[in-house]
Amino acid sequence: MVETRFSKFLQKLGFSRAGHQYEPLERGELETLFDEQCELKAIEKDKTVVALPPKEASKCHREDLAKAFYVDLHNGLSESSVTQRRLVHGWNEFVADNTEPMWKKYLDQFKNPLILLLLASALVSILTKEYEDAISIAMAVLIVVTVAFIQEYRSEKSLEELTKLVPPECNCIREGKLQHLLARDLVPGDIVCLSIGDRIPADIRLTEVTDLLVDESSFTGEAEPCSKTDTPLTGEGDLTTLRNIVFMGTLVQCGKGQGVVIGTGERSQFGEVFKMMQAEETPKTPLQKNMDKLGKQLTLFSFCIIGIIMLTGWLQGKHLLSMFTIGVSLAVAAIPEGLPIVVMVTLVLGVLRMAKKQVIVKKLPIVETLGCCNVICSDKTGTLTANEMTVTQLVTSDGLHAEVSGVGYNGQGTVCLLPSKEVIKEFSNISVGKLVEAGCVANNAVIRKNTLMGQPTEGALIALAMKMHLSDIKESYVRKKELPFSSEQKWMAVKCSPKNEEEEDIYFMKGAFEEVIRYCTMYNNGGISLPLTPQQQSFCQQEEKKMGSLGLRVLALASGPELGKLTFLGLVGIIDPPRAGVKEAVQVLSESGVSVKMITGDALETALAIGRNIGLCNGKLKAMSGEEVETMEHTKLADHVGKVSVFFRTSPKHKLKIIKALQESGAIVAMTGDGVNDAVALKSADIGISMGQTGTDVSKEAANMILVDDDFSAIMNAVEEGKGIFHNIKNFVRFQLSTSISALSLITLSTMCNLPNPLNAMQILWINIIMDGPPAQSLGVEPVDKDTLRQPPRNVKDTILSRALILKILLSAAVIISGTLFIFWKEIPEDKASTPRTTTMTFTCFVFFDLFNALTCRSQTKLIFEIGFLRNHMFLYSVLGSILGQLAVIYIPPLQKIFQTENLGVLDLLLLTGLASSVFILSELLKLGEKFCSTAKKAQIHHQDV
């Protein structure tokens, strides 16, 4: 625009052949040229405007702020300035960096060693012309990979979800007019007007304030709204102390204000959280690590089989290529292609069971990770507590103490006198009644349908009145005047006149004890006003200190005919109390070896009060501040962090450092939270758990798990489920490997001893169906054992194939091989030729052994009579189906031809059943022996302790 006008000016310059001819400029054109030069300078200035850090902005005076951002505080920016600034700073939004294409994310799923091993076995099946095997393996791999991809794709939205936090609209002054804009349009230097109910659209330095209260709980973790000012601040402090700055995403709860935008998008404080989240990668779960290790172990096992068979063949003078083919085929058969599907099915069923318990799990392996979680770090506000201020204690001016039950903005709960536990309603006790009346009348909050409209502290006083059936007492008075609360005077008062009686006007006052007591000359004693003596004042002061030391926010209440002659009524203690069930959950988790730690932005006294209340470390609390966390070195912090149970005054950066330190010390960490200040820690923890109702969008998306009802105790169910899932996977692995080793060994031994094959191809296929089919799959859905939660968390270094499990697998395999070979040896004719009866008896014997083996694999430690025959319905149906299928194969003529079997007598079946049950009996006796040894060991330890 400037250039086109300037070119018109240049056109005024004419050139003739004789020489230069100049036209004189008109006055209007000179003014235009001057304006254009000013505009060019303004554009250059706009390009140099930078976002101002909150700590710097908080120290600036209004005039300095206007100079720094080249803005008129009354008229705002011009549209041209906004355009130039947007070129430098971009839109006020977050853009997640999704450079990795979808197809690459899908292909990344194939990096799992077990998946690669299965693909290799499918390739070998194609080379050996076993196309059915190749197709079944390929289908299994595709199902597993696709399910895993869909889960991860749905869960990786945490960065995109930050955009939801940016409010869609705001009020902004531009070119002297108040405009209603989209929040994404804001640039540094914009003048934004704020009013009650607004969500702050960017980081703003306040320049005008009227009774402005901002709810910063999602950012700082503080339950109490923060009172704001427009005066410059001196001195150093953290972000929570910057009272003239409001941060993006927080909520205006009361009053109004105006200010200059100092940071937008990624240059705001939430932008810092965004960048930290971009830098964080979700760690691999212990189950994923275990599956990787198992895949490598099975690969090694397969190569060992191929090597042994080739070496044996070479020593016997057989053709190496044919021996290699046999070895590879057996190795492929040994690989449990059903394992990834069983793991997936087990995890999916675990997720579905959790959904019924109001817990949403977004990443499948996370369910199992809870089984080895040994530290749970929890945010306080909104997680351990309900973020609803509640009166819990009363002390009247005449020395009566009362406790208040019930949590939240409702009338559920009672007020009981101590120590008699007498329940008080209305004015059944005049001193308590007058105290509650004053709190209800000197109040601007309203509770409708359990929803608070107004300040949390005032809401707590209304809820107290509701519990005493005094919430309508407010209607008995006509309010004439209000003296509003200010941070300087620290009290508020109302002047009222009673409606029904011709009495004189009365003042009701509430506020900080040291301020309210200055306006009092009397104190209430059972409904009678007595002079306030220094002794009485000292007693009230001691009570106030005692309540404050318990982490309570203490309010004093008074009433009287005029402000200088009030009657002191007493004190109320307010706190954001623990949620129902939290104390019990912490106790159960502690007993099962899970350490619970509280990380909060709140003050030390409040944090310790809640910590003691919920029974952290049995009340023996050790606390550490965010400042100490920041200054301590990583290695020192990793050593120290395990001993601390309460972290206070923490920022998102501190929370992340604590999580990392715990992980470095070898802990598997779960983090629970609900605010944006928790988002980075939720993502970096091994398990991120967000609240469903009070949680912000960002915290829900950064988390792996969401507690729908905000019920902390649901974590216990999740831990139980996690432990159960790992047990079920181990049961399946034990069954499948013992079966596959038996089948392999049977074929290998007969090949090496030049005996006929005890099983034909169709029979091996049928055994493979049982090995990977319904009986095996049903082990993955075994219901979680009730004693599971009492077991300590699983050590992450424990592999699925532990030494004990390998021994059990080999023992079961040895029994199956011995029994099957015995039947084969018994039934084989003298000429060593394979007959239908020989293969039928051997085949049926092996299948029966398989089913008895599956029965004992339902639990690693408990006897079948303890877990119950009928508990796992799917197992019963699959075993019954397998038995009927086996009988069909033996007795139905068309199937006899396919499987090369013949009819067996009743005595044959009884012999095979009796022999096959030996694997079950031996395994159960082994469990009994282990149980006896464990009991004896515990008794010995207990005896030594005594």
Short mmCIF file of N, CA and C in Angstrom, two decimals, residues 734-735 738-739 770 775 779 812 815-816 844-858 864 869 875 879 882-883 909-924 927:
data_model
loop_
_atom_site.label_atom_id
_atom_site.label_comp_id
_atom_site.label_asym_id
_atom_site.label_seq_id
_atom_site.Cartn_x
_atom_site.Cartn_y
_atom_site.Cartn_z
N ARG A 734 2.95 -70.59 30.19
CA ARG A 734 3.31 -71.88 30.77
C ARG A 734 2.62 -73.02 30.01
N PHE A 735 1.32 -72.86 29.78
CA PHE A 735 0.56 -73.92 29.09
C PHE A 735 1.08 -74.11 27.67
N SER A 738 4.80 -75.48 27.46
CA SER A 738 4.93 -76.89 27.89
C SER A 738 4.33 -77.82 26.83
N THR A 739 3.23 -77.39 26.20
CA THR A 739 2.60 -78.19 25.14
C THR A 739 3.47 -78.24 23.90
N ILE A 770 -5.76 -76.75 19.66
CA ILE A 770 -5.98 -76.75 21.12
C ILE A 770 -4.93 -75.86 21.80
N PRO A 775 -9.12 -73.37 24.51
CA PRO A 775 -8.63 -73.70 25.87
C PRO A 775 -7.47 -72.79 26.31
N LEU A 779 -7.45 -69.18 29.24
CA LEU A 779 -6.57 -68.93 30.40
C LEU A 779 -6.31 -67.44 30.56
N SER A 812 6.22 -80.14 33.49
CA SER A 812 4.97 -80.54 32.80
C SER A 812 5.29 -81.22 31.48
N VAL A 815 6.54 -84.80 31.98
CA VAL A 815 5.45 -85.74 32.31
C VAL A 815 4.65 -86.08 31.05
N ILE A 816 4.33 -85.04 30.24
CA ILE A 816 3.54 -85.26 29.00
C ILE A 816 4.31 -86.16 28.03
N THR A 844 -4.76 -89.25 21.26
CA THR A 844 -5.75 -88.99 22.32
C THR A 844 -5.07 -88.77 23.66
N CYS A 845 -4.03 -89.55 23.91
CA CYS A 845 -3.25 -89.40 25.16
C CYS A 845 -2.68 -87.98 25.24
N PHE A 846 -2.10 -87.52 24.13
CA PHE A 846 -1.48 -86.19 24.11
C PHE A 846 -2.54 -85.10 24.34
N VAL A 847 -3.70 -85.23 23.67
CA VAL A 847 -4.78 -84.23 23.81
C VAL A 847 -5.28 -84.20 25.26
N PHE A 848 -5.48 -85.36 25.89
CA PHE A 848 -5.94 -85.42 27.28
C PHE A 848 -4.90 -84.79 28.23
N PHE A 849 -3.63 -85.09 27.97
CA PHE A 849 -2.56 -84.47 28.75
C PHE A 849 -2.65 -82.93 28.64
N ASP A 850 -2.89 -82.49 27.40
CA ASP A 850 -3.02 -81.05 27.11
C ASP A 850 -4.11 -80.40 27.96
N LEU A 851 -5.27 -81.05 28.02
CA LEU A 851 -6.43 -80.48 28.72
C LEU A 851 -6.21 -80.49 30.24
N PHE A 852 -5.60 -81.55 30.77
CA PHE A 852 -5.29 -81.58 32.20
C PHE A 852 -4.22 -80.54 32.54
N ASN A 853 -3.29 -80.36 31.61
CA ASN A 853 -2.24 -79.34 31.79
C ASN A 853 -2.86 -77.94 31.84
N ALA A 854 -3.83 -77.70 30.96
CA ALA A 854 -4.53 -76.39 30.94
C ALA A 854 -5.25 -76.16 32.27
N LEU A 855 -5.84 -77.20 32.84
CA LEU A 855 -6.57 -77.09 34.11
C LEU A 855 -5.64 -76.64 35.24
N THR A 856 -4.46 -77.22 35.30
CA THR A 856 -3.52 -76.85 36.38
C THR A 856 -2.84 -75.51 36.13
N CYS A 857 -2.82 -75.08 34.86
CA CYS A 857 -2.19 -73.79 34.51
C CYS A 857 -3.09 -72.59 34.83
N ARG A 858 -4.30 -72.83 35.34
CA ARG A 858 -5.21 -71.71 35.67
C ARG A 858 -4.64 -70.83 36.78
N ILE A 864 -6.62 -76.03 42.59
CA ILE A 864 -7.86 -75.92 41.82
C ILE A 864 -9.08 -75.80 42.73
N PHE A 869 -13.69 -74.82 40.39
CA PHE A 869 -13.81 -75.41 39.03
C PHE A 869 -14.66 -74.54 38.12
N PHE A 875 -13.40 -71.17 30.13
CA PHE A 875 -12.49 -72.32 30.18
C PHE A 875 -13.29 -73.63 30.17
N VAL A 879 -12.95 -76.42 27.18
CA VAL A 879 -12.47 -77.78 27.48
C VAL A 879 -13.53 -78.81 27.08
N SER A 882 -13.44 -79.12 23.42
CA SER A 882 -12.25 -79.88 22.98
C SER A 882 -12.46 -81.39 23.17
N ILE A 883 -13.06 -81.76 24.32
CA ILE A 883 -13.32 -83.20 24.60
C ILE A 883 -14.30 -83.75 23.57
N LEU A 909 -10.14 -95.34 27.10
CA LEU A 909 -10.36 -93.93 27.49
C LEU A 909 -10.08 -93.72 28.98
N LEU A 910 -10.50 -94.68 29.82
CA LEU A 910 -10.24 -94.59 31.26
C LEU A 910 -8.74 -94.63 31.56
N LEU A 911 -8.01 -95.51 30.83
CA LEU A 911 -6.55 -95.60 31.01
C LEU A 911 -5.89 -94.27 30.63
N LEU A 912 -6.29 -93.73 29.47
CA LEU A 912 -5.70 -92.47 29.00
C LEU A 912 -6.03 -91.31 29.95
N THR A 913 -7.28 -91.28 30.45
CA THR A 913 -7.69 -90.22 31.39
C THR A 913 -6.88 -90.30 32.68
N GLY A 914 -6.74 -91.53 33.21
CA GLY A 914 -5.96 -91.73 34.44
C GLY A 914 -4.52 -91.33 34.28
N LEU A 915 -3.91 -91.73 33.15
CA LEU A 915 -2.51 -91.41 32.89
C LEU A 915 -2.32 -89.90 32.68
N ALA A 916 -3.21 -89.30 31.88
CA ALA A 916 -3.10 -87.86 31.56
C ALA A 916 -3.29 -86.98 32.80
N SER A 917 -4.10 -87.47 33.76
CA SER A 917 -4.33 -86.68 34.98
C SER A 917 -3.07 -86.56 35.84
N SER A 918 -2.04 -87.38 35.54
CA SER A 918 -0.79 -87.34 36.33
C SER A 918 -0.13 -85.98 36.27
N VAL A 919 -0.21 -85.30 35.08
CA VAL A 919 0.40 -83.97 34.95
C VAL A 919 -0.31 -82.98 35.87
N PHE A 920 -1.63 -83.12 36.02
CA PHE A 920 -2.44 -82.25 36.89
C PHE A 920 -2.12 -82.53 38.37
N ILE A 921 -2.11 -83.84 38.72
CA ILE A 921 -1.87 -84.25 40.13
C ILE A 921 -0.49 -83.81 40.59
N LEU A 922 0.53 -84.04 39.75
CA LEU A 922 1.91 -83.69 40.11
C LEU A 922 2.05 -82.17 40.31
N SER A 923 1.44 -81.42 39.40
CA SER A 923 1.53 -79.96 39.48
C SER A 923 0.83 -79.43 40.73
N GLU A 924 -0.33 -80.02 41.08
CA GLU A 924 -1.07 -79.59 42.29
C GLU A 924 -0.28 -79.95 43.56
N LYS A 927 2.38 -77.36 44.01
CA LYS A 927 1.80 -76.12 44.59
C LYS A 927 1.62 -76.28 46.10
#
